[in-house]
Amino acid sequence: MKTLTEYLWFETAQRRELVRLTDTVAQLVKKAGVKEGMALISAMHITAGVFVNDDESGLFEDIWKWLEHLAPRGDYEHHKTGEDNGDAHLKSLLVHHQVIVPITRAQLDLGPWQQIFYAEFDGQRRKRVIVKIMGE
Amino acid sequence: MKTLTEYLWFETAQRRELVRLTDTVAQLVKKAGVKEGMALISAMHITAGVFVNDDESGLFEDIWKWLEHLAPRGDYEHHKTGEDNGDAHLKSLLVHHQVIVPITRAQLDLGPWQQIFYAEFDGQRRKRVIVKIMGE
Amino acid sequence: MKTLTEYLWFETAQRRELVRLTDTVAQLVKKAGVKEGMALISAMHITAGVFVNDDESGLFEDIWKWLEHLAPRGDYEHHKTGEDNGDAHLKSLLVHHQVIVPITRAQLDLGPWQQIFYAEFDGQRRKRVIVKIMGE
């Protein structure tokens, strides 16, 4: 069995940002030399998400608006610790912090519209995503 | 390490539908000959979900009603592209598009009430789910 | 490839409870002797969740309040079966019932604030979580 572990670093200019990871992960699959297996892409922070969806700017607006509606900025008990990112924790729970992408014939086995995104909910600080590839 | 990759095709009669996948996946585990490992069941489209829950018709009504409440049909920016399925993208994010089911002693290692479902949020077109089995 | 399968039993005193699993899973990684791989931590019941987030009591209050807001106790079709836990099924869908934690250099490869939690939404009965470790 082959494995590869890489850490992707982010420090987004905005508090909230979507970063497309598909090409980076595809390169890591090549580097790993794995033909059949899985790639785990998982945020290492609790105020960020990783998800698979469409790369369409109108949809991005819809997603942000929807997340703000379901997990709004506001007053949270968590803020008594000095933080102000309670909403970012809830947004992370909502969209989930990780995906697994299958690898088939040495390629990410994604559907035609599927793109992998890092979703930053509390940026402007250094954060990491782990990419762990396993297979043979 | 053994791997098996299969694609399940769907073209639901309704716009929204739940399809139970447990038996199909169990057969693929047998076909793969994997005794200890994992099965990834992952929608290859961004307007569908895959989840594990109870097979109970009342609960299905509750889930649909709840999803419609939290991610309603309506006007979305995404619709400027000509699509009308913005809600389906949000529903997919909400329930997530994949699960991993452990395989133990050559069987899906599910709890007594756990069933695997494909959730179609924008049907009446051909769609795929990938089942990727890894183990030995 | 090495694998290890363990079942963690829970019977929480309260209907809703959060139980931190990080240390238990870390011990199982040691027991498995896996240096590079993945640990799947997955609830075997459909009224519980498993998620990764911060271990902070204020945040826990925020999470419970938020879950109650988005998936409230109330009247559900599911209750016609004699159950009264419709909300718990929805909460389980919302936070998801499983996570995968990468294992690197024989350790759980978590970020500085990431802790693994079992979230009980309908406790006071015996329930299980499966921990499945794969790697080498």
CSV table of C-alpha atoms in Angstrom, one decimal:
chain,number,residue,atom,x,y,z
A,1,MET,CA,0.0,0.0,0.0
A,2,LYS,CA,1.2,3.5,-0.9
A,3,THR,CA,0.4,6.6,1.2
A,4,LEU,CA,1.1,10.3,0.7
A,5,THR,CA,0.5,13.0,3.3
A,6,GLU,CA,0.6,16.7,2.3
A,7,TYR,CA,-0.5,19.8,4.1
A,8,LEU,CA,-1.9,22.7,2.2
A,9,TRP,CA,-1.5,26.1,3.9
A,10,PHE,CA,-4.1,28.9,3.6
A,11,GLU,CA,-4.2,32.5,4.7
A,12,THR,CA,-7.1,34.0,3.0
A,13,ALA,CA,-7.3,37.8,2.5
A,14,GLN,CA,-11.0,37.8,3.4
A,15,ARG,CA,-12.8,36.4,6.5
A,16,ARG,CA,-14.8,34.2,4.2
A,17,GLU,CA,-13.5,32.6,1.0
A,18,LEU,CA,-13.9,29.6,-1.2
A,19,VAL,CA,-10.7,28.1,-2.7
A,20,ARG,CA,-10.8,25.5,-5.3
A,21,LEU,CA,-8.5,22.6,-4.5
A,22,THR,CA,-9.3,20.1,-7.3
A,23,ASP,CA,-6.1,20.7,-9.4
A,24,THR,CA,-3.8,20.7,-6.4
A,25,VAL,CA,-5.3,17.4,-5.2
A,26,ALA,CA,-5.0,15.9,-8.7
A,27,GLN,CA,-1.3,16.8,-8.7
A,28,LEU,CA,-0.8,15.1,-5.4
A,29,VAL,CA,-2.5,11.9,-6.7
A,30,LYS,CA,0.0,11.9,-9.5
A,31,LYS,CA,2.9,12.5,-7.0
A,32,ALA,CA,1.6,9.6,-4.8
A,33,GLY,CA,1.6,7.2,-7.8
A,34,VAL,CA,-1.6,5.7,-6.5
A,35,LYS,CA,-3.8,4.0,-9.2
A,36,GLU,CA,-6.6,2.7,-7.1
A,37,GLY,CA,-7.5,4.2,-3.8
A,38,MET,CA,-8.9,7.2,-1.9
A,39,ALA,CA,-7.8,10.8,-1.2
A,40,LEU,CA,-9.0,12.3,2.1
A,41,ILE,CA,-9.1,16.1,2.1
A,42,SER,CA,-9.8,17.3,5.6
A,43,ALA,CA,-9.6,20.8,7.2
A,44,MET,CA,-7.3,20.8,10.3
A,45,HIS,CA,-9.3,23.7,11.8
A,46,ILE,CA,-12.7,23.9,13.3
A,47,THR,CA,-13.9,27.1,11.6
A,48,ALA,CA,-13.4,25.9,8.0
A,49,GLY,CA,-15.0,23.3,5.7
A,50,VAL,CA,-14.2,21.1,2.8
A,51,PHE,CA,-16.9,20.2,0.4
A,52,VAL,CA,-17.6,19.1,-3.2
A,53,ASN,CA,-19.9,21.1,-5.4
A,54,ASP,CA,-20.2,23.1,-8.6
A,55,ASP,CA,-17.8,25.9,-9.6
A,56,GLU,CA,-20.4,28.6,-10.4
A,57,SER,CA,-20.2,32.1,-9.0
A,58,GLY,CA,-24.0,32.6,-8.7
A,59,LEU,CA,-24.1,29.4,-6.7
A,60,PHE,CA,-21.3,30.7,-4.4
A,61,GLU,CA,-23.5,33.7,-3.5
A,62,ASP,CA,-26.4,31.4,-2.8
A,63,ILE,CA,-24.3,29.2,-0.5
A,64,TRP,CA,-22.9,32.1,1.4
A,65,LYS,CA,-26.3,33.7,1.9
A,66,TRP,CA,-27.7,30.3,2.9
A,67,LEU,CA,-25.0,29.7,5.4
A,68,GLU,CA,-25.4,33.1,6.9
A,69,HIS,CA,-29.1,32.5,7.2
A,70,LEU,CA,-28.7,29.1,9.0
A,71,ALA,CA,-25.6,29.9,11.1
A,72,PRO,CA,-25.6,33.7,11.3
A,73,ARG,CA,-22.9,35.9,12.9
A,74,GLY,CA,-24.2,37.1,16.2
A,75,ASP,CA,-23.7,36.6,20.0
A,76,TYR,CA,-22.6,33.2,21.0
A,77,GLU,CA,-21.6,31.8,24.4
A,78,HIS,CA,-18.3,30.8,22.7
A,79,HIS,CA,-17.5,34.6,22.5
A,80,LYS,CA,-17.0,34.7,26.3
A,81,THR,CA,-13.6,33.1,25.6
A,82,GLY,CA,-12.6,36.2,23.6
A,83,GLU,CA,-13.4,34.7,20.2
A,84,ASP,CA,-15.8,36.2,17.8
A,85,ASN,CA,-16.2,33.2,15.4
A,86,GLY,CA,-19.1,31.2,16.9
A,87,ASP,CA,-20.9,31.3,13.6
A,88,ALA,CA,-17.8,29.8,11.8
A,89,HIS,CA,-17.9,26.7,14.1
A,90,LEU,CA,-21.5,26.1,13.2
A,91,LYS,CA,-20.9,26.7,9.5
A,92,SER,CA,-18.1,24.1,9.7
A,93,LEU,CA,-20.4,21.6,11.2
A,94,LEU,CA,-23.1,22.3,8.6
A,95,VAL,CA,-21.0,21.8,5.5
A,96,HIS,CA,-18.7,19.3,7.1
A,97,HIS,CA,-14.9,19.6,7.3
A,98,GLN,CA,-13.8,16.8,5.0
A,99,VAL,CA,-14.5,14.7,1.9
A,100,ILE,CA,-13.1,11.5,0.4
A,101,VAL,CA,-12.5,11.4,-3.3
A,102,PRO,CA,-12.0,8.0,-4.9
A,103,ILE,CA,-9.0,7.5,-7.2
A,104,THR,CA,-9.5,5.2,-10.2
A,105,ARG,CA,-7.0,4.5,-13.0
A,106,ALA,CA,-4.6,7.1,-11.4
A,107,GLN,CA,-7.2,9.9,-11.5
A,108,LEU,CA,-9.6,11.6,-9.1
A,109,ASP,CA,-12.9,9.9,-9.9
A,110,LEU,CA,-15.2,12.9,-9.8
A,111,GLY,CA,-18.4,13.6,-11.6
A,112,PRO,CA,-18.5,16.1,-14.5
A,113,TRP,CA,-19.4,19.1,-12.3
A,114,GLN,CA,-17.7,18.1,-9.0
A,115,GLN,CA,-15.0,20.4,-7.7
A,116,ILE,CA,-13.3,20.2,-4.3
A,117,PHE,CA,-13.5,23.4,-2.3
A,118,TYR,CA,-11.9,24.7,0.9
A,119,ALA,CA,-14.4,27.0,2.6
A,120,GLU,CA,-12.9,29.5,5.0
A,121,PHE,CA,-15.3,30.8,7.5
A,122,ASP,CA,-12.8,32.7,9.8
A,123,GLY,CA,-9.8,33.6,7.7
A,124,GLN,CA,-7.0,36.1,7.8
A,125,ARG,CA,-4.9,33.6,9.8
A,126,ARG,CA,-2.8,30.7,8.8
A,127,LYS,CA,-4.6,27.4,8.5
A,128,ARG,CA,-4.0,24.0,7.1
A,129,VAL,CA,-5.8,21.2,5.1
A,130,ILE,CA,-4.4,17.7,5.2
A,131,VAL,CA,-4.5,15.6,2.0
A,132,LYS,CA,-3.9,12.0,2.8
A,133,ILE,CA,-3.8,9.5,-0.2
A,134,MET,CA,-4.0,5.8,0.3
A,135,GLY,CA,-4.0,3.0,-2.3
A,136,GLU,CA,-1.8,1.2,-4.6
B,1,MET,CA,-5.0,-4.8,-1.1
B,2,LYS,CA,-8.1,-5.4,-3.1
B,3,THR,CA,-10.2,-2.7,-4.7
B,4,LEU,CA,-13.5,-2.7,-6.6
B,5,THR,CA,-15.1,0.2,-8.4
B,6,GLU,CA,-18.7,0.2,-9.6
B,7,TYR,CA,-21.0,2.9,-10.8
B,8,LEU,CA,-24.7,2.8,-10.0
B,9,TRP,CA,-26.9,4.6,-12.4
B,10,PHE,CA,-30.1,6.4,-11.5
B,11,GLU,CA,-32.8,8.1,-13.4
B,12,THR,CA,-35.6,8.7,-11.0
B,13,ALA,CA,-39.2,9.2,-12.1
B,14,GLN,CA,-39.7,12.0,-9.6
B,15,ARG,CA,-37.7,15.2,-9.0
B,16,ARG,CA,-37.1,14.0,-5.5
B,17,GLU,CA,-36.7,10.4,-4.5
B,18,LEU,CA,-35.0,8.2,-1.9
B,19,VAL,CA,-33.5,4.9,-3.2
B,20,ARG,CA,-32.2,2.3,-0.7
B,21,LEU,CA,-28.8,1.1,-1.7
B,22,THR,CA,-27.9,-1.3,1.2
B,23,ASP,CA,-28.5,-4.5,-0.6
B,24,THR,CA,-26.7,-3.4,-3.8
B,25,VAL,CA,-23.7,-2.3,-1.8
B,26,ALA,CA,-23.7,-5.6,0.2
B,27,GLN,CA,-23.6,-7.5,-3.1
B,28,LEU,CA,-20.7,-5.5,-4.3
B,29,VAL,CA,-18.8,-6.2,-1.0
B,30,LYS,CA,-19.3,-9.9,-1.8
B,31,LYS,CA,-18.1,-9.4,-5.4
B,32,ALA,CA,-15.0,-7.6,-4.2
B,33,GLY,CA,-14.1,-10.4,-1.9
B,34,VAL,CA,-13.0,-7.9,0.8
B,35,LYS,CA,-13.1,-9.2,4.4
B,36,GLU,CA,-11.8,-6.2,6.2
B,37,GLY,CA,-12.0,-2.7,4.8
B,38,MET,CA,-14.2,0.2,3.8
B,39,ALA,CA,-16.9,0.9,1.2
B,40,LEU,CA,-17.2,4.5,0.0
B,41,ILE,CA,-20.6,5.3,-1.5
B,42,SER,CA,-20.4,8.8,-3.1
B,43,ALA,CA,-22.8,10.7,-5.4
B,44,MET,CA,-21.1,11.9,-8.5
B,45,HIS,CA,-23.5,14.8,-8.9
B,46,ILE,CA,-23.9,18.0,-6.9
B,47,THR,CA,-27.6,17.9,-6.6
B,48,ALA,CA,-27.9,14.5,-4.8
B,49,GLY,CA,-26.9,13.1,-1.4
B,50,VAL,CA,-26.0,9.8,0.1
B,51,PHE,CA,-26.8,9.2,3.8
B,52,VAL,CA,-27.4,6.5,6.3
B,53,ASN,CA,-30.6,6.5,8.3
B,54,ASP,CA,-33.7,4.5,9.2
B,55,ASP,CA,-36.0,3.0,6.5
B,56,GLU,CA,-39.3,4.3,7.8
B,57,SER,CA,-41.8,6.1,5.6
B,58,GLY,CA,-43.0,8.6,8.2
B,59,LEU,CA,-39.4,9.6,8.8
B,60,PHE,CA,-39.0,10.1,5.0
B,61,GLU,CA,-41.8,12.6,5.1
B,62,ASP,CA,-40.2,14.4,8.0
B,63,ILE,CA,-36.8,14.5,6.2
B,64,TRP,CA,-38.3,15.9,3.0
B,65,LYS,CA,-40.3,18.5,4.9
B,66,TRP,CA,-37.3,19.5,6.9
B,67,LEU,CA,-35.0,19.8,3.9
B,68,GLU,CA,-37.6,21.9,2.2
B,69,HIS,CA,-37.8,24.1,5.2
B,70,LEU,CA,-34.0,24.6,5.5
B,71,ALA,CA,-33.2,24.7,1.8
B,72,PRO,CA,-36.4,25.7,0.0
B,73,ARG,CA,-37.1,25.8,-3.6
B,74,GLY,CA,-37.1,29.5,-4.7
B,75,ASP,CA,-35.1,32.1,-6.5
B,76,TYR,CA,-31.4,31.6,-6.5
B,77,GLU,CA,-28.5,33.4,-8.2
B,78,HIS,CA,-27.6,30.1,-9.7
B,79,HIS,CA,-30.8,30.2,-11.7
B,80,LYS,CA,-29.3,33.0,-13.9
B,81,THR,CA,-27.3,30.2,-15.6
B,82,GLY,CA,-30.6,28.7,-16.8
B,83,GLU,CA,-30.8,26.1,-14.0
B,84,ASP,CA,-33.7,25.9,-11.6
B,85,ASN,CA,-32.1,23.6,-9.0
B,86,GLY,CA,-30.4,25.9,-6.6
B,87,ASP,CA,-32.2,24.3,-3.7
B,88,ALA,CA,-30.9,20.9,-4.7
B,89,HIS,CA,-27.3,22.1,-4.4
B,90,LEU,CA,-28.0,23.3,-0.9
B,91,LYS,CA,-29.8,20.1,0.1
B,92,SER,CA,-26.8,18.1,-1.1
B,93,LEU,CA,-24.5,20.2,1.1
B,94,LEU,CA,-26.8,19.7,4.0
B,95,VAL,CA,-27.1,16.0,4.0
B,96,HIS,CA,-23.7,15.4,2.5
B,97,HIS,CA,-23.0,13.5,-0.7
B,98,GLN,CA,-21.1,10.5,0.7
B,99,VAL,CA,-20.7,7.9,3.4
B,100,ILE,CA,-18.1,5.3,4.3
B,101,VAL,CA,-19.4,2.0,5.5
B,102,PRO,CA,-16.9,-0.3,7.3
B,103,ILE,CA,-16.6,-3.9,6.2
B,104,THR,CA,-16.0,-6.5,8.9
B,105,ARG,CA,-15.8,-10.3,8.4
B,106,ALA,CA,-16.8,-9.8,4.8
B,107,GLN,CA,-20.0,-7.9,5.6
B,108,LEU,CA,-21.2,-4.3,5.8
B,109,ASP,CA,-20.8,-3.4,9.4
B,110,LEU,CA,-24.0,-1.4,9.9
B,111,GLY,CA,-26.0,-0.9,13.1
B,112,PRO,CA,-29.4,-2.6,13.4
B,113,TRP,CA,-31.4,0.3,11.9
B,114,GLN,CA,-28.8,1.7,9.5
B,115,GLN,CA,-29.7,1.7,5.8
B,116,ILE,CA,-27.8,3.4,3.0
B,117,PHE,CA,-29.8,5.8,0.9
B,118,TYR,CA,-29.4,7.7,-2.3
B,119,ALA,CA,-31.3,11.0,-2.1
B,120,GLU,CA,-32.2,12.6,-5.4
B,121,PHE,CA,-32.9,16.3,-5.2
B,122,ASP,CA,-33.1,17.0,-8.9
B,123,GLY,CA,-34.0,13.9,-10.8
B,124,GLN,CA,-35.5,12.9,-14.1
B,125,ARG,CA,-32.0,12.9,-15.5
B,126,ARG,CA,-29.3,10.2,-15.6
B,127,LYS,CA,-27.0,10.3,-12.6
B,128,ARG,CA,-24.3,8.1,-11.0
B,129,VAL,CA,-23.1,7.0,-7.6
B,130,ILE,CA,-19.6,5.5,-7.3
B,131,VAL,CA,-19.1,2.6,-4.9
B,132,LYS,CA,-15.4,2.1,-4.2
B,133,ILE,CA,-14.4,-0.8,-2.0
B,134,MET,CA,-10.9,-1.1,-0.5
B,135,GLY,CA,-9.5,-3.7,1.9
B,136,GLU,CA,-8.3,-7.3,2.0
C,1,MET,CA,-2.3,-3.8,5.4
C,2,LYS,CA,-3.3,-3.8,9.0
C,3,THR,CA,-6.9,-3.3,10.3
C,4,LEU,CA,-8.4,-3.0,13.7
C,5,THR,CA,-12.1,-2.9,14.5
C,6,GLU,CA,-13.4,-1.9,17.9
C,7,TYR,CA,-16.9,-1.0,19.2
C,8,LEU,CA,-17.3,1.7,21.8
C,9,TRP,CA,-20.5,1.4,23.9
C,10,PHE,CA,-22.4,4.3,25.3
C,11,GLU,CA,-25.4,4.6,27.5
C,12,THR,CA,-25.6,8.3,28.4
C,13,ALA,CA,-27.4,9.5,31.5
C,14,GLN,CA,-29.0,12.3,29.6
C,15,ARG,CA,-31.0,12.4,26.5
C,16,ARG,CA,-28.4,14.6,24.9
C,17,GLU,CA,-24.8,14.4,25.6
C,18,LEU,CA,-21.4,15.1,24.1
C,19,VAL,CA,-18.6,12.6,24.8
C,20,ARG,CA,-15.1,13.3,23.8
C,21,LEU,CA,-13.5,10.3,22.0
C,22,THR,CA,-10.1,11.6,21.0
C,23,ASP,CA,-8.1,9.8,23.7
C,24,THR,CA,-9.9,6.5,23.2
C,25,VAL,CA,-9.3,6.6,19.5
C,26,ALA,CA,-5.7,7.5,20.0
C,27,GLN,CA,-5.2,4.5,22.1
C,28,LEU,CA,-6.8,2.3,19.5
C,29,VAL,CA,-4.4,3.7,16.9
C,30,LYS,CA,-1.5,2.6,19.2
C,31,LYS,CA,-3.1,-0.8,19.6
C,32,ALA,CA,-3.6,-1.2,15.9
C,33,GLY,CA,0.1,-0.5,15.2
C,34,VAL,CA,-0.8,1.5,12.2
C,35,LYS,CA,1.8,4.2,11.2
C,36,GLU,CA,0.2,5.6,8.0
C,37,GLY,CA,-3.5,5.2,7.4
C,38,MET,CA,-7.0,6.3,8.4
C,39,ALA,CA,-9.4,5.8,11.4
C,40,LEU,CA,-13.1,5.8,10.6
C,41,ILE,CA,-15.2,6.7,13.6
C,42,SER,CA,-18.9,6.1,12.8
C,43,ALA,CA,-22.1,6.0,14.9
C,44,MET,CA,-24.0,2.7,14.5
C,45,HIS,CA,-27.3,4.4,15.3
C,46,ILE,CA,-29.4,6.9,13.4
C,47,THR,CA,-30.1,9.2,16.3
C,48,ALA,CA,-26.5,10.1,17.1
C,49,GLY,CA,-23.6,11.9,15.4
C,50,VAL,CA,-19.8,12.0,15.3
C,51,PHE,CA,-18.0,15.2,14.6
C,52,VAL,CA,-14.8,17.0,15.0
C,53,ASN,CA,-14.8,20.4,16.7
C,54,ASP,CA,-13.4,22.4,19.6
C,55,ASP,CA,-13.6,21.3,23.2
C,56,GLU,CA,-15.1,24.5,24.7
C,57,SER,CA,-18.1,24.5,27.0
C,58,GLY,CA,-19.6,27.8,25.7
C,59,LEU,CA,-19.4,26.4,22.2
C,60,PHE,CA,-21.3,23.3,23.3
C,61,GLU,CA,-24.2,25.4,24.5
C,62,ASP,CA,-24.1,27.2,21.2
C,63,ILE,CA,-24.2,23.9,19.3
C,64,TRP,CA,-27.1,22.5,21.3
C,65,LYS,CA,-29.1,25.7,20.9
C,66,TRP,CA,-28.4,25.8,17.2
C,67,LEU,CA,-29.3,22.2,16.7
C,68,GLU,CA,-32.5,22.7,18.6
C,69,HIS,CA,-33.3,25.7,16.4
C,70,LEU,CA,-32.7,23.9,13.1
C,71,ALA,CA,-34.1,20.5,14.1
C,72,PRO,CA,-36.4,21.1,17.0
C,73,ARG,CA,-38.2,18.6,19.2
C,74,GLY,CA,-41.9,18.5,18.1
C,75,ASP,CA,-44.4,16.5,16.3
C,76,TYR,CA,-43.1,14.3,13.5
C,77,GLU,CA,-44.7,11.7,11.2
C,78,HIS,CA,-42.1,9.3,12.6
C,79,HIS,CA,-43.8,9.4,16.0
C,80,LYS,CA,-46.7,7.5,14.6
C,81,THR,CA,-44.5,4.4,15.0
C,82,GLY,CA,-44.4,5.0,18.7
C,83,GLU,CA,-41.1,6.8,18.7
C,84,ASP,CA,-40.6,10.3,20.0
C,85,ASN,CA,-37.1,11.0,18.5
C,86,GLY,CA,-37.8,12.5,15.1
C,87,ASP,CA,-35.7,15.5,16.0
C,88,ALA,CA,-32.7,13.2,16.8
C,89,HIS,CA,-32.8,11.7,13.3
C,90,LEU,CA,-32.7,15.1,11.8
C,91,LYS,CA,-29.9,16.3,14.1
C,92,SER,CA,-27.9,13.2,13.1
C,93,LEU,CA,-28.3,14.1,9.4
C,94,LEU,CA,-27.3,17.6,10.1
C,95,VAL,CA,-24.0,17.0,11.9
C,96,HIS,CA,-23.3,13.7,10.1
C,97,HIS,CA,-22.7,10.4,11.8
C,98,GLN,CA,-19.0,9.8,11.0
C,99,VAL,CA,-15.6,11.2,10.5
C,100,ILE,CA,-12.3,9.9,9.1
C,101,VAL,CA,-9.2,10.9,11.0
C,102,PRO,CA,-5.8,10.5,9.2
C,103,ILE,CA,-3.0,8.7,10.9
C,104,THR,CA,0.5,9.9,10.3
C,105,ARG,CA,3.7,8.7,12.0
C,106,ALA,CA,1.6,6.4,14.2
C,107,GLN,CA,-0.5,9.3,15.6
C,108,LEU,CA,-4.0,10.8,14.9
C,109,ASP,CA,-3.2,13.7,12.6
C,110,LEU,CA,-5.5,16.3,14.0
C,111,GLY,CA,-5.2,20.1,14.1
C,112,PRO,CA,-4.4,21.9,17.3
C,113,TRP,CA,-8.0,22.4,18.4
C,114,GLN,CA,-9.6,19.4,16.8
C,115,GLN,CA,-11.3,16.9,19.1
C,116,ILE,CA,-13.5,14.0,18.1
C,117,PHE,CA,-17.0,13.9,19.7
C,118,TYR,CA,-19.8,11.5,20.0
C,119,ALA,CA,-23.1,13.4,20.0
C,120,GLU,CA,-26.0,11.6,21.6
C,121,PHE,CA,-29.3,13.0,20.5
C,122,ASP,CA,-31.6,10.3,22.0
C,123,GLY,CA,-29.7,8.7,24.9
C,124,GLN,CA,-30.5,6.6,28.0
C,125,ARG,CA,-30.2,3.5,25.8
C,126,ARG,CA,-27.2,1.4,24.8
C,127,LYS,CA,-25.6,2.5,21.6
C,128,ARG,CA,-22.4,1.8,19.7
C,129,VAL,CA,-19.7,3.6,17.7
C,130,ILE,CA,-17.5,1.6,15.4
C,131,VAL,CA,-13.8,2.6,15.2
C,132,LYS,CA,-12.2,1.0,12.1
C,133,ILE,CA,-8.5,1.6,11.5
C,134,MET,CA,-6.8,0.7,8.2
C,135,GLY,CA,-3.2,1.3,7.2
C,136,GLU,CA,0.3,-0.1,7.6
